[in-house]
XYZ file of C-alpha atoms in Angstrom:
690
model
C -0.181 0.080 0.120
C 1.841 3.068 -1.411
C 0.975 6.470 -1.163
C 2.559 10.195 -1.843
C 2.274 13.376 0.246
C 3.605 16.374 -0.147
C 5.174 19.137 1.496
C 4.825 23.206 0.941
C 7.408 24.726 2.455
C 7.836 28.106 4.465
C 10.141 30.779 3.002
C 11.581 30.388 6.312
C 11.075 27.355 8.153
C 13.343 24.397 7.141
C 11.857 21.308 8.307
C 8.305 19.807 7.059
C 6.293 16.853 7.089
C 6.558 13.380 4.884
C 4.541 11.017 2.947
C 2.212 11.411 0.017
C 0.007 14.408 1.428
C 0.734 17.678 0.569
C 2.352 19.920 3.386
C 2.893 23.279 4.008
C 5.308 24.648 6.733
C 4.789 27.630 8.447
C 7.648 29.186 10.452
C 6.918 28.988 14.415
C 6.793 32.497 16.659
C 7.814 31.374 19.409
C 10.652 28.095 20.083
C 9.197 26.233 23.185
C 11.093 23.352 24.306
C 9.370 20.020 23.332
C 7.294 17.563 25.487
C 4.748 14.874 25.314
C 1.467 15.894 27.487
C -0.067 12.391 27.331
C -1.699 9.765 25.688
C -5.334 10.214 24.163
C -7.604 7.782 23.637
C -10.226 9.231 20.412
C -13.109 6.680 20.457
C -15.443 6.691 17.228
C -19.188 4.813 17.755
C -22.151 3.977 15.398
C -19.512 5.177 12.648
C -22.178 3.954 10.636
C -24.648 7.089 10.889
C -24.970 10.398 9.729
C -23.626 11.781 13.027
C -21.339 8.994 14.735
C -20.627 9.678 18.702
C -16.941 10.767 19.579
C -15.657 10.881 22.613
C -11.870 11.599 23.854
C -10.158 10.668 27.228
C -6.946 10.523 28.615
C -5.550 6.937 29.067
C -4.278 6.682 32.618
C -0.797 5.388 33.060
C 0.764 4.647 36.399
C -2.357 3.426 38.291
C -4.116 6.830 37.685
C -7.284 7.218 37.133
C -8.569 8.008 33.192
C -10.444 11.081 32.403
C -14.116 9.847 30.620
C -15.130 13.409 29.823
C -14.919 14.924 25.949
C -11.110 16.871 27.032
C -7.552 16.597 26.829
C -6.263 15.531 29.957
C -4.470 17.292 33.093
C -1.009 16.430 32.723
C 1.275 17.757 35.650
C -1.561 20.695 36.274
C -1.379 21.780 32.916
C -3.723 20.394 30.570
C -5.933 21.648 27.445
C -9.830 21.847 27.887
C -11.405 20.836 24.905
C -15.219 20.563 23.649
C -17.018 18.474 20.822
C -18.233 21.272 18.256
C -19.249 18.992 15.222
C -18.980 15.544 13.939
C -20.314 14.268 10.438
C -19.905 10.994 8.670
C -20.762 9.696 5.015
C -20.390 7.502 2.227
C -18.984 7.527 -1.322
C -18.479 4.885 -3.882
C -19.604 1.027 -4.492
C -19.264 -1.115 -1.258
C -16.461 -3.806 -1.608
C -14.625 -1.649 -4.691
C -11.642 0.730 -4.018
C -14.292 3.242 -4.893
C -16.107 2.764 -1.750
C -15.238 4.531 1.471
C -16.529 5.769 4.422
C -15.421 9.022 5.727
C -15.661 10.563 9.187
C -14.787 13.854 10.826
C -14.833 15.358 13.794
C -14.167 19.077 15.288
C -13.108 20.162 19.074
C -12.639 23.525 20.388
C -9.648 24.024 22.308
C -8.887 26.409 25.216
C -5.561 26.604 27.031
C -6.408 25.695 30.142
C -6.341 22.602 32.815
C -8.666 19.886 31.719
C -11.726 20.758 33.852
C -11.569 24.823 32.968
C -10.278 25.944 36.338
C -6.667 26.899 35.483
C -5.750 28.686 32.566
C -2.397 27.915 31.564
C 0.267 30.486 32.005
C 2.266 30.300 28.774
C 1.596 30.252 25.494
C 1.054 26.429 23.895
C 2.517 26.446 19.939
C 1.889 23.940 17.989
C -0.020 21.070 20.412
C 0.019 18.113 18.203
C -1.607 14.733 18.475
C 1.369 12.436 17.002
C -0.488 9.013 16.358
C 0.961 5.951 18.041
C 1.395 2.158 17.993
C 0.971 1.018 22.199
C 0.557 -2.076 22.966
C -2.922 -2.499 22.996
C -3.401 -1.370 19.090
C -3.948 -3.910 16.659
C -1.070 -4.702 14.107
C 1.394 -1.983 15.105
C -1.290 0.669 13.945
C -2.576 3.428 16.070
C -6.298 1.593 16.083
C -7.335 -0.219 19.215
C -10.889 -1.638 19.856
C -12.055 -2.608 16.481
C -15.513 -3.697 16.562
C -18.458 -4.583 14.453
C -22.004 -3.591 15.179
C -22.948 -6.970 17.102
C -19.695 -6.345 19.346
C -17.234 -8.760 18.157
C -14.047 -8.346 16.583
C -13.584 -6.839 12.969
C -11.067 -7.993 10.754
C -7.844 -6.891 12.220
C -6.415 -6.042 8.621
C -8.854 -3.331 8.675
C -6.396 -1.639 11.023
C -3.919 -0.622 8.735
C -6.894 0.749 6.268
C -8.141 3.503 8.684
C -6.404 6.136 7.393
C -6.183 9.990 8.182
C -7.393 12.376 6.521
C -8.570 16.503 6.319
C -11.453 17.493 7.435
C -13.858 17.062 4.785
C -17.782 17.450 3.936
C -19.764 15.846 0.517
C -20.593 18.171 -2.211
C -22.921 16.705 -4.559
C -21.032 17.713 -7.842
C -17.417 17.555 -6.349
C -17.650 14.910 -3.928
C -15.189 15.159 -1.235
C -14.248 18.587 -0.429
C -11.655 19.412 1.988
C -12.600 22.240 4.202
C -10.058 25.081 4.608
C -10.768 25.646 8.605
C -10.948 21.724 9.335
C -7.431 20.994 7.751
C -5.662 20.148 10.117
C -3.956 16.920 9.536
C -0.159 16.391 9.023
C 2.390 13.761 8.461
C 6.321 13.570 9.458
C 9.327 12.158 7.754
C 10.701 9.293 9.448
C 13.906 11.854 10.178
C 11.872 14.680 11.735
C 9.769 11.759 14.280
C 13.516 11.413 15.889
C 13.058 15.545 16.468
C 9.831 14.604 18.414
C 9.457 14.567 22.079
C 10.408 11.051 23.845
C 7.943 8.666 24.080
C 7.158 6.340 27.003
C 8.343 2.937 26.806
C 6.484 0.746 24.675
C 5.005 3.391 22.336
C 5.959 4.283 18.650
C 5.591 7.244 16.549
C 3.996 6.881 13.511
C 4.471 9.499 10.447
C 1.273 11.291 11.153
C -1.005 13.110 13.515
C -2.890 16.383 13.959
C -2.398 19.702 14.978
C -4.442 22.850 16.902
C -4.789 25.921 15.252
C -5.766 29.307 16.896
C -8.664 30.512 15.285
C -7.039 34.001 13.746
C -4.646 31.338 11.482
C -1.503 30.828 13.862
C -0.483 27.851 15.546
C -0.311 29.679 19.420
C -2.765 29.266 21.665
C -2.314 32.611 24.134
C -1.354 31.916 27.842
C -4.469 33.172 30.357
C -7.644 32.603 28.733
C -10.290 33.819 30.048
C -13.303 31.368 31.355
C -15.026 30.058 27.988
C -12.135 31.541 25.811
C -11.594 28.726 23.504
C -8.824 30.267 20.798
C -8.172 26.874 19.127
C -9.854 24.387 17.024
C -8.536 20.821 16.093
C -10.331 18.218 13.682
C -9.526 15.131 13.237
C -10.799 12.939 9.978
C -10.401 9.386 9.177
C -11.988 7.275 6.044
C -11.861 3.587 5.495
C -12.960 0.783 3.112
C -16.463 0.015 2.758
C -17.127 -3.779 3.197
C -19.003 -5.793 0.658
C -21.032 -7.044 3.208
C -22.244 -4.078 5.649
C -22.350 -5.941 8.699
C -18.665 -6.619 8.220
C -17.936 -2.459 8.627
C -16.548 -1.080 11.436
C -19.066 -0.139 13.871
C -16.623 1.417 16.535
C -13.114 1.882 17.270
C -10.208 3.690 18.733
C -7.164 5.841 17.938
C -4.052 6.319 20.173
C -2.614 9.526 20.276
C 0.481 11.315 22.054
C -0.375 14.864 22.928
C 2.169 16.741 22.708
C 4.254 20.452 22.342
C 6.359 20.980 19.371
C 8.467 23.243 17.237
C 7.340 22.080 13.931
C 4.635 23.982 12.190
C 3.542 22.315 9.146
C 0.409 21.985 6.701
C -0.766 18.819 4.950
C -2.633 18.730 1.819
C -4.722 15.719 1.805
C -5.670 13.588 -1.531
C -8.794 15.187 -1.695
C -7.512 18.410 -2.878
C -5.771 19.654 -5.720
C -1.809 21.348 -5.307
C -3.814 24.840 -6.224
C -6.615 25.252 -3.963
C -4.607 23.965 -1.388
C -1.810 26.707 -1.967
C -4.666 29.116 -1.843
C -6.069 27.936 1.489
C -2.739 28.014 3.171
C -1.911 31.447 1.946
C -5.335 32.293 3.115
C -5.311 30.858 6.121
C -1.621 31.567 7.346
C -0.600 34.571 5.057
C -3.021 36.909 6.935
C -1.619 35.448 10.037
C 1.632 37.296 9.449
C 3.685 33.979 8.611
C 5.539 33.862 5.465
C 3.554 32.387 2.029
C 5.083 29.388 1.308
C 7.465 29.363 -0.987
C 8.490 25.684 -1.864
C 6.714 22.346 -2.161
C 8.495 19.029 -1.225
C 6.782 15.749 -2.326
C 6.417 12.654 -0.036
C 5.250 9.375 -1.345
C 4.270 7.540 1.546
C 3.414 7.585 5.202
C 3.990 4.840 7.920
C 0.911 4.329 9.396
C 2.195 1.034 11.207
C 5.334 -0.565 12.574
C 8.628 0.112 13.811
C 10.618 1.510 10.829
C 9.880 2.843 7.279
C 9.681 -0.060 5.732
C 6.528 -1.299 8.026
C 3.296 -0.415 6.084
C 2.629 2.570 4.174
C -0.135 4.102 2.639
C -1.075 6.914 -0.107
C -2.520 9.735 1.410
C -2.458 12.237 -1.563
C -2.709 12.206 -5.278
C 0.852 12.655 -6.538
C 1.455 14.848 -9.288
C 3.270 12.613 -11.876
C 3.425 15.767 -14.985
C 6.323 16.836 -16.495
C 8.895 18.751 -14.662
C 7.823 17.211 -11.283
C 9.766 14.670 -8.796
C 8.779 11.396 -8.903
C 7.978 10.980 -4.840
C 7.446 7.301 -5.313
C 10.670 6.589 -5.510
C 12.583 4.987 -3.134
C 9.742 5.987 -1.021
C 10.082 2.545 1.104
C 13.711 3.933 2.740
C 13.101 7.387 3.054
C 9.490 8.353 2.135
C 10.125 11.484 0.058
C 11.221 10.069 -3.134
C 15.195 10.924 -2.492
C 17.702 8.397 -2.199
C 20.587 8.923 -0.296
C 24.076 7.861 0.376
C 25.055 8.875 4.331
C 28.468 10.188 5.528
C 30.470 10.130 2.025
C 33.927 10.843 2.208
C 35.787 13.998 0.001
C 33.713 16.030 -2.297
C 30.792 14.920 -4.552
C 31.866 15.381 -7.817
C 30.099 13.279 -10.732
C 27.319 10.237 -11.488
C 26.677 7.898 -14.418
C 24.133 5.412 -14.336
C 25.045 1.733 -15.733
C 22.974 -0.559 -17.744
C 21.629 -1.930 -14.844
C 19.848 1.219 -13.677
C 22.487 1.248 -11.070
C 23.813 5.646 -10.288
C 27.526 5.314 -9.874
C 28.431 8.427 -7.901
C 32.461 9.373 -7.304
C 34.013 11.955 -4.716
C 37.648 13.103 -4.597
C 38.550 9.935 -3.160
C 35.492 7.508 -2.888
C 32.593 5.609 -5.438
C 29.206 4.784 -4.463
C 26.603 3.384 -5.974
C 22.882 3.349 -5.657
C 20.538 0.577 -6.732
C 18.032 1.398 -9.491
C 15.338 1.300 -6.423
C 17.490 4.129 -4.537
C 18.869 1.843 -2.032
C 22.664 2.323 -1.391
C 24.553 -0.847 -2.692
C 26.452 -1.422 0.698
C 28.588 -4.422 -1.217
C 30.070 -1.694 -3.367
C 33.248 -0.305 -1.816
C 35.411 0.913 -3.979
C 38.089 3.605 -3.037
C 40.107 5.675 -5.587
C 44.209 4.585 -5.948
C 44.839 8.070 -7.004
C 45.119 9.962 -3.652
C 47.498 7.363 -2.954
C 49.806 8.268 -5.836
C 48.935 11.933 -5.777
C 47.965 14.537 -3.496
C 45.079 17.339 -3.482
C 43.289 14.896 -6.037
C 40.321 16.850 -7.836
C 37.874 14.304 -9.726
C 36.399 15.688 -12.944
C 34.894 12.706 -14.433
C 33.347 9.444 -14.497
C 32.060 7.410 -17.285
C 30.494 3.945 -17.668
C 31.857 2.064 -20.916
C 29.570 -0.941 -22.557
C 30.367 -3.819 -20.131
C 29.496 -1.282 -17.666
C 33.124 -0.886 -16.281
C 34.482 2.284 -14.703
C 36.704 5.220 -15.739
C 37.359 8.411 -13.142
C 39.557 10.697 -14.567
C 40.947 13.689 -12.750
C 44.511 15.380 -11.516
C 46.461 15.646 -8.266
C 49.809 16.748 -7.320
C 52.960 14.881 -7.618
C 54.113 14.098 -3.808
C 58.000 13.921 -5.218
C 58.523 16.775 -7.981
C 55.634 18.914 -7.153
C 53.801 19.317 -10.520
C 49.911 18.201 -11.535
C 49.440 15.681 -13.327
C 46.437 13.749 -14.957
C 45.263 10.454 -14.220
C 42.563 8.064 -15.301
C 41.347 4.764 -13.173
C 39.321 1.966 -14.290
C 37.039 -0.251 -12.565
C 35.265 -3.717 -13.479
C 31.964 -3.214 -13.359
C 31.315 -4.431 -9.931
C 33.996 -1.801 -8.432
C 36.972 -4.037 -8.145
C 40.203 -2.409 -9.663
C 41.005 -3.336 -13.269
C 44.727 -4.475 -13.339
C 44.936 -4.734 -16.910
C 44.374 -0.961 -17.504
C 48.208 -0.077 -17.485
C 48.928 -2.654 -14.926
C 47.184 -1.986 -12.147
C 43.994 0.145 -12.152
C 45.518 3.417 -12.449
C 47.130 5.328 -15.440
C 49.434 8.163 -14.730
C 49.980 10.458 -17.808
C 53.906 10.998 -18.256
C 54.353 14.588 -19.045
C 57.601 16.976 -18.140
C 58.274 16.532 -14.624
C 57.843 20.454 -14.863
C 54.467 21.040 -16.094
C 51.217 21.113 -14.442
C 48.344 19.758 -16.021
C 44.406 20.432 -14.932
C 42.136 17.826 -16.694
C 38.568 19.586 -17.806
C 36.996 16.523 -19.178
C 37.086 13.128 -20.696
C 35.858 11.122 -23.313
C 35.546 7.505 -25.207
C 35.389 7.058 -28.687
C 33.753 4.032 -30.007
C 37.007 1.995 -30.401
C 37.186 2.550 -26.653
C 40.657 4.553 -26.284
C 40.034 7.721 -24.226
C 40.495 11.129 -25.020
C 41.204 14.057 -22.370
C 41.338 17.528 -22.411
C 42.558 20.442 -20.424
C 45.385 23.045 -19.286
C 49.006 23.022 -19.059
C 51.279 25.203 -17.649
C 55.038 24.594 -19.016
C 57.775 25.115 -16.770
C 61.586 26.478 -18.209
C 63.594 25.834 -15.548
C 61.452 27.163 -12.805
C 59.879 29.549 -14.947
C 56.726 29.679 -15.811
C 56.252 30.322 -19.857
C 52.513 30.140 -20.650
C 49.424 28.510 -20.343
C 48.434 26.273 -23.087
C 45.484 23.929 -24.099
C 46.090 20.208 -24.053
C 44.622 17.119 -25.806
C 45.564 13.618 -24.956
C 44.549 9.763 -26.214
C 45.022 6.740 -24.147
C 44.690 3.366 -25.378
C 41.782 1.025 -24.228
C 44.273 -0.320 -21.764
C 45.907 2.316 -20.048
C 49.091 3.050 -22.410
C 49.015 6.230 -24.131
C 48.341 6.656 -28.180
C 51.709 7.216 -29.455
C 50.200 7.749 -32.814
C 47.914 10.188 -31.353
C 50.434 11.704 -29.960
C 51.531 12.626 -25.934
C 49.756 15.818 -26.014
C 48.563 18.786 -28.506
C 49.212 21.604 -27.536
C 47.016 24.478 -29.625
C 48.487 28.376 -29.054
C 47.709 29.554 -32.774
C 50.448 32.874 -31.476
C 48.126 33.045 -28.015
C 50.338 34.311 -25.305
C 48.191 31.776 -23.398
C 45.783 29.647 -23.888
C 43.442 27.292 -22.224
C 41.516 24.411 -22.623
C 38.068 22.872 -21.513
C 35.415 20.099 -22.463
C 35.571 18.476 -26.252
C 33.395 16.507 -27.847
C 33.426 13.484 -30.391
C 31.916 13.818 -33.761
C 29.940 10.957 -35.107
C 33.081 11.339 -37.706
C 35.676 10.565 -34.966
C 36.564 14.145 -35.200
C 37.794 15.940 -31.694
C 35.724 19.484 -30.839
C 37.341 21.195 -27.968
C 36.171 24.655 -26.483
C 39.110 27.121 -25.544
C 40.426 30.327 -24.858
C 43.617 31.718 -26.278
C 44.704 35.081 -24.638
C 46.691 37.670 -27.776
C 49.203 40.804 -27.195
C 48.920 44.034 -28.050
C 45.086 44.567 -27.660
C 45.440 41.668 -24.866
C 41.890 40.446 -26.243
C 40.731 37.072 -25.266
C 39.377 35.072 -27.902
C 37.373 32.052 -26.432
C 37.032 29.919 -29.355
C 36.646 26.104 -31.012
C 38.959 23.817 -32.162
C 38.564 20.897 -33.920
C 41.192 17.704 -34.513
C 40.629 15.208 -36.797
C 41.015 11.269 -35.360
C 44.772 11.509 -35.807
C 45.446 14.743 -33.624
C 46.221 16.699 -36.570
C 44.597 20.471 -36.705
C 41.223 19.876 -38.822
C 41.719 23.290 -40.964
C 38.322 22.557 -42.970
C 36.639 23.233 -39.857
C 35.251 27.066 -39.925
C 37.913 27.537 -42.850
C 41.325 27.054 -40.081
C 40.704 24.776 -37.321
C 39.067 27.743 -35.081
C 35.516 28.782 -34.778
C 34.148 31.634 -33.453
C 35.644 34.529 -30.951
C 33.569 34.922 -27.960
C 32.979 31.850 -25.907
C 32.344 32.238 -22.165
C 35.858 31.063 -20.171
C 33.777 28.202 -18.060
C 34.351 26.110 -21.675
C 31.101 23.937 -21.488
C 30.749 22.287 -24.424
C 27.601 19.756 -25.462
C 26.544 17.941 -28.537
C 23.767 17.413 -30.818
C 23.027 13.821 -32.262
C 23.513 15.862 -35.818
C 27.254 17.226 -34.600
C 26.448 20.340 -33.951
C 27.148 21.901 -30.501
C 26.563 24.670 -28.167
C 28.394 26.526 -25.744
C 28.343 29.552 -23.998
C 29.426 33.844 -24.831
C 31.636 35.940 -22.642
C 27.943 36.780 -21.172
C 27.427 33.678 -20.348
C 24.427 32.883 -23.154
C 24.271 29.844 -25.023
C 25.264 30.184 -28.703
C 24.929 27.487 -31.407
C 27.545 26.156 -33.731
C 26.862 24.006 -36.751
C 28.781 20.376 -37.469
C 31.502 22.290 -39.666
C 31.507 25.644 -37.334
C 29.254 27.866 -38.607
C 27.318 29.665 -36.105
C 23.353 29.265 -35.636
C 22.656 33.407 -35.602
C 18.815 32.963 -34.348
C 19.853 30.470 -31.799
C 19.892 32.095 -28.393
C 19.272 31.009 -24.544
C 19.843 33.510 -21.488
C 23.012 33.298 -19.527
C 24.240 30.635 -17.426
C 27.061 28.640 -15.623
C 26.020 25.511 -16.514
C 23.777 23.129 -19.227
C 23.294 19.923 -20.139
C 22.268 18.255 -23.988
C 20.531 15.365 -23.301
C 18.299 13.309 -25.807
C 18.942 16.700 -28.488
C 17.314 18.623 -25.235
C 19.083 21.355 -23.848
C 18.416 21.529 -19.750
C 19.286 24.970 -18.277
C 21.021 24.863 -14.926
C 20.700 28.558 -12.439
C 21.071 27.837 -8.969
C 19.013 25.073 -7.867
C 16.673 25.787 -11.090
C 16.445 23.836 -13.901
C 15.188 24.874 -17.482
C 14.438 22.428 -20.444
C 14.758 24.194 -24.098
C 14.650 22.546 -27.423
C 17.763 22.135 -29.855
C 16.720 25.217 -31.787
C 16.955 27.203 -28.026
C 12.485 27.364 -27.737
C 11.715 27.497 -23.926
C 9.793 24.088 -23.012
C 6.731 25.816 -20.856
C 5.590 22.590 -20.185
C 8.582 21.321 -18.011
C 8.345 24.752 -16.071
C 11.252 26.134 -13.496
C 12.172 22.947 -11.420
C 13.403 23.800 -8.185
C 15.504 21.000 -6.758
C 15.572 21.034 -2.680
C 15.874 19.290 0.461
C 14.971 20.327 3.974
C 14.767 23.865 3.135
C 18.282 23.550 1.354
C 18.592 24.758 -2.321
C 20.721 22.321 -4.005
C 23.146 22.188 -7.210
C 22.016 19.538 -9.524
C 24.887 17.663 -11.317
C 24.552 15.992 -14.666
C 21.274 14.430 -15.564
C 20.972 10.869 -16.676
C 18.592 9.248 -17.822
C 16.707 5.790 -16.296
C 15.568 2.691 -17.725
C 11.979 4.008 -17.584
C 12.719 7.055 -19.199
C 12.671 9.399 -16.194
C 15.608 11.945 -15.354
C 17.978 11.448 -11.844
C 19.806 14.000 -10.905
C 22.238 13.625 -8.215
C 23.530 16.709 -5.424
C 26.003 17.328 -2.759
C 24.362 17.687 0.778
C 25.679 18.512 3.733
C 25.279 18.640 7.614
C 22.055 16.677 7.456
C 21.692 15.202 10.843
C 22.870 11.689 11.468
C 23.456 11.264 7.793
C 26.621 13.661 7.645
C 27.453 14.708 4.165
C 25.627 13.232 1.415
C 25.236 11.991 -1.935
C 21.171 12.742 -2.356
C 19.487 11.761 -5.976
C 16.221 12.513 -7.104
C 13.811 11.649 -10.297
C 12.570 14.478 -12.441
C 9.560 13.039 -14.881
C 10.702 14.439 -18.491
């Protein structure tokens, strides 16, 4: 039973709810010390009637007497007084079918006073929440207990996992079920967020949902010292369950168990019965007028744990997911984290790149290690390769990881030789399972044999159809201890890691420039190599950013744009991507994207707004700007259906890494996220609907 939730973030708060309902986080105004106020039993009887009987009482602990009146109990002399305002019940759909459901809603008014109303609280109470709990008396590790049929016999225990929380609903003859904005108090939590809630007594386990008291003014704080009869808060509990084929098998009575607690988390859930737009309007109306920041971000979650003790326990869909183009696939990896993210915890080194193997597994690399996520998003704990380059070089920086046709893995970068101090380029090869491929240059690690006095800095690596490996970047040659000038380089290794002597160890491209720099390169279908570079000329001190092309032997191809060079105003970041027809796109000095045909002629009508990074995938251009991803056609037209995808998690805007296309055609993007509680520095990945 899998279900998705959404969270709507406030611009201020950093944490929200989990599962498959949409949620909105509204920032708190007065942080408090979280604490538990007691165990509350909410009982529904005569559930099949239009006005079922609903009562609430605190369950006695340590021999104390329980409270059978309709109020929240008194804990340490400081309870909450409530009175039942309304309750309702209705059915929709056909019995025995997925559409056949009963919906029950109950609303109480809440006063910040002791249970009997005699003692007003001397302090404000914020985010007073009812969190569902599994107790020794509940059924199948759910929050449900005392589940009975009309004849007082036990109902089917499997129904306990099907009594699901919802917002307050009404029945509309035209629209069906409609969420009432003034009765929408349902919320859900991520597994991580549950760990931040107050500690529970022994024998209890928090489930990933609950309800929250709200002030009638739209805030989440009940003021101190209310007057007699002054009920500043309200809370609505809603549940739904399936109609059985035989009415005699329907639940007639049941209870739900909640821990009542104060906490610092302010958030709102959007249930499956409302669409995102209407829910956002509700949140803006209810909370924007109360002085809270208008929610600015949305986080989707796929599952909510309604039973058991861990995320692999039974979970249920609590909202209708948005699986339209440009939305996250919140159901990926839902069994583990419940929010559509896959996380490799406690990684070592800076995340650099990630690529998919043919099995759908994602190989990610840092400056020191490789990690792998399974196709379902779980971490592959059997995959534990460690880079050898940091043993041979210091200050290692990885620039790219690639997967070959047999799923073998190539990692390339540069580092400083500890003996002579020069920077050199390295390429490591691993078998598909992460074992070093010792047939590659003898030990799995190839160090390019350049002059011991020169510094070489890698920018890019590609693999030709014959398996040969091309490498590009910049070199700083020295005469003795004197740096002469910087030049681009293009080198090639054989598939076994040895130097390709026929190509030449290095191709310096100066063209009379005082300083030149090499950046990324692409391999055209003809086998020719196009590289982005920068040239600096005197006496006018002008930087020329241009493309240069070589044939398969490494010879400058003067047929490319008449002299081997194309363009003169490319950006120094050197991002270069190719289309299937061998045309390429690069950035100019202003950062705008420009397109050139296969033979070097510029497409003048093509222009995409400035950006520091972009990628071509399936002949579509993905423009990265901070945490935002946009999509353009190969002709430079913005794809409005994709929208502006924002990559964020836990309120942090994240910089997208390389996009990979999964076996089912979705976009998989990985990024680095630091200092996550209990997870440390992570590589986090999520899927986007293309």
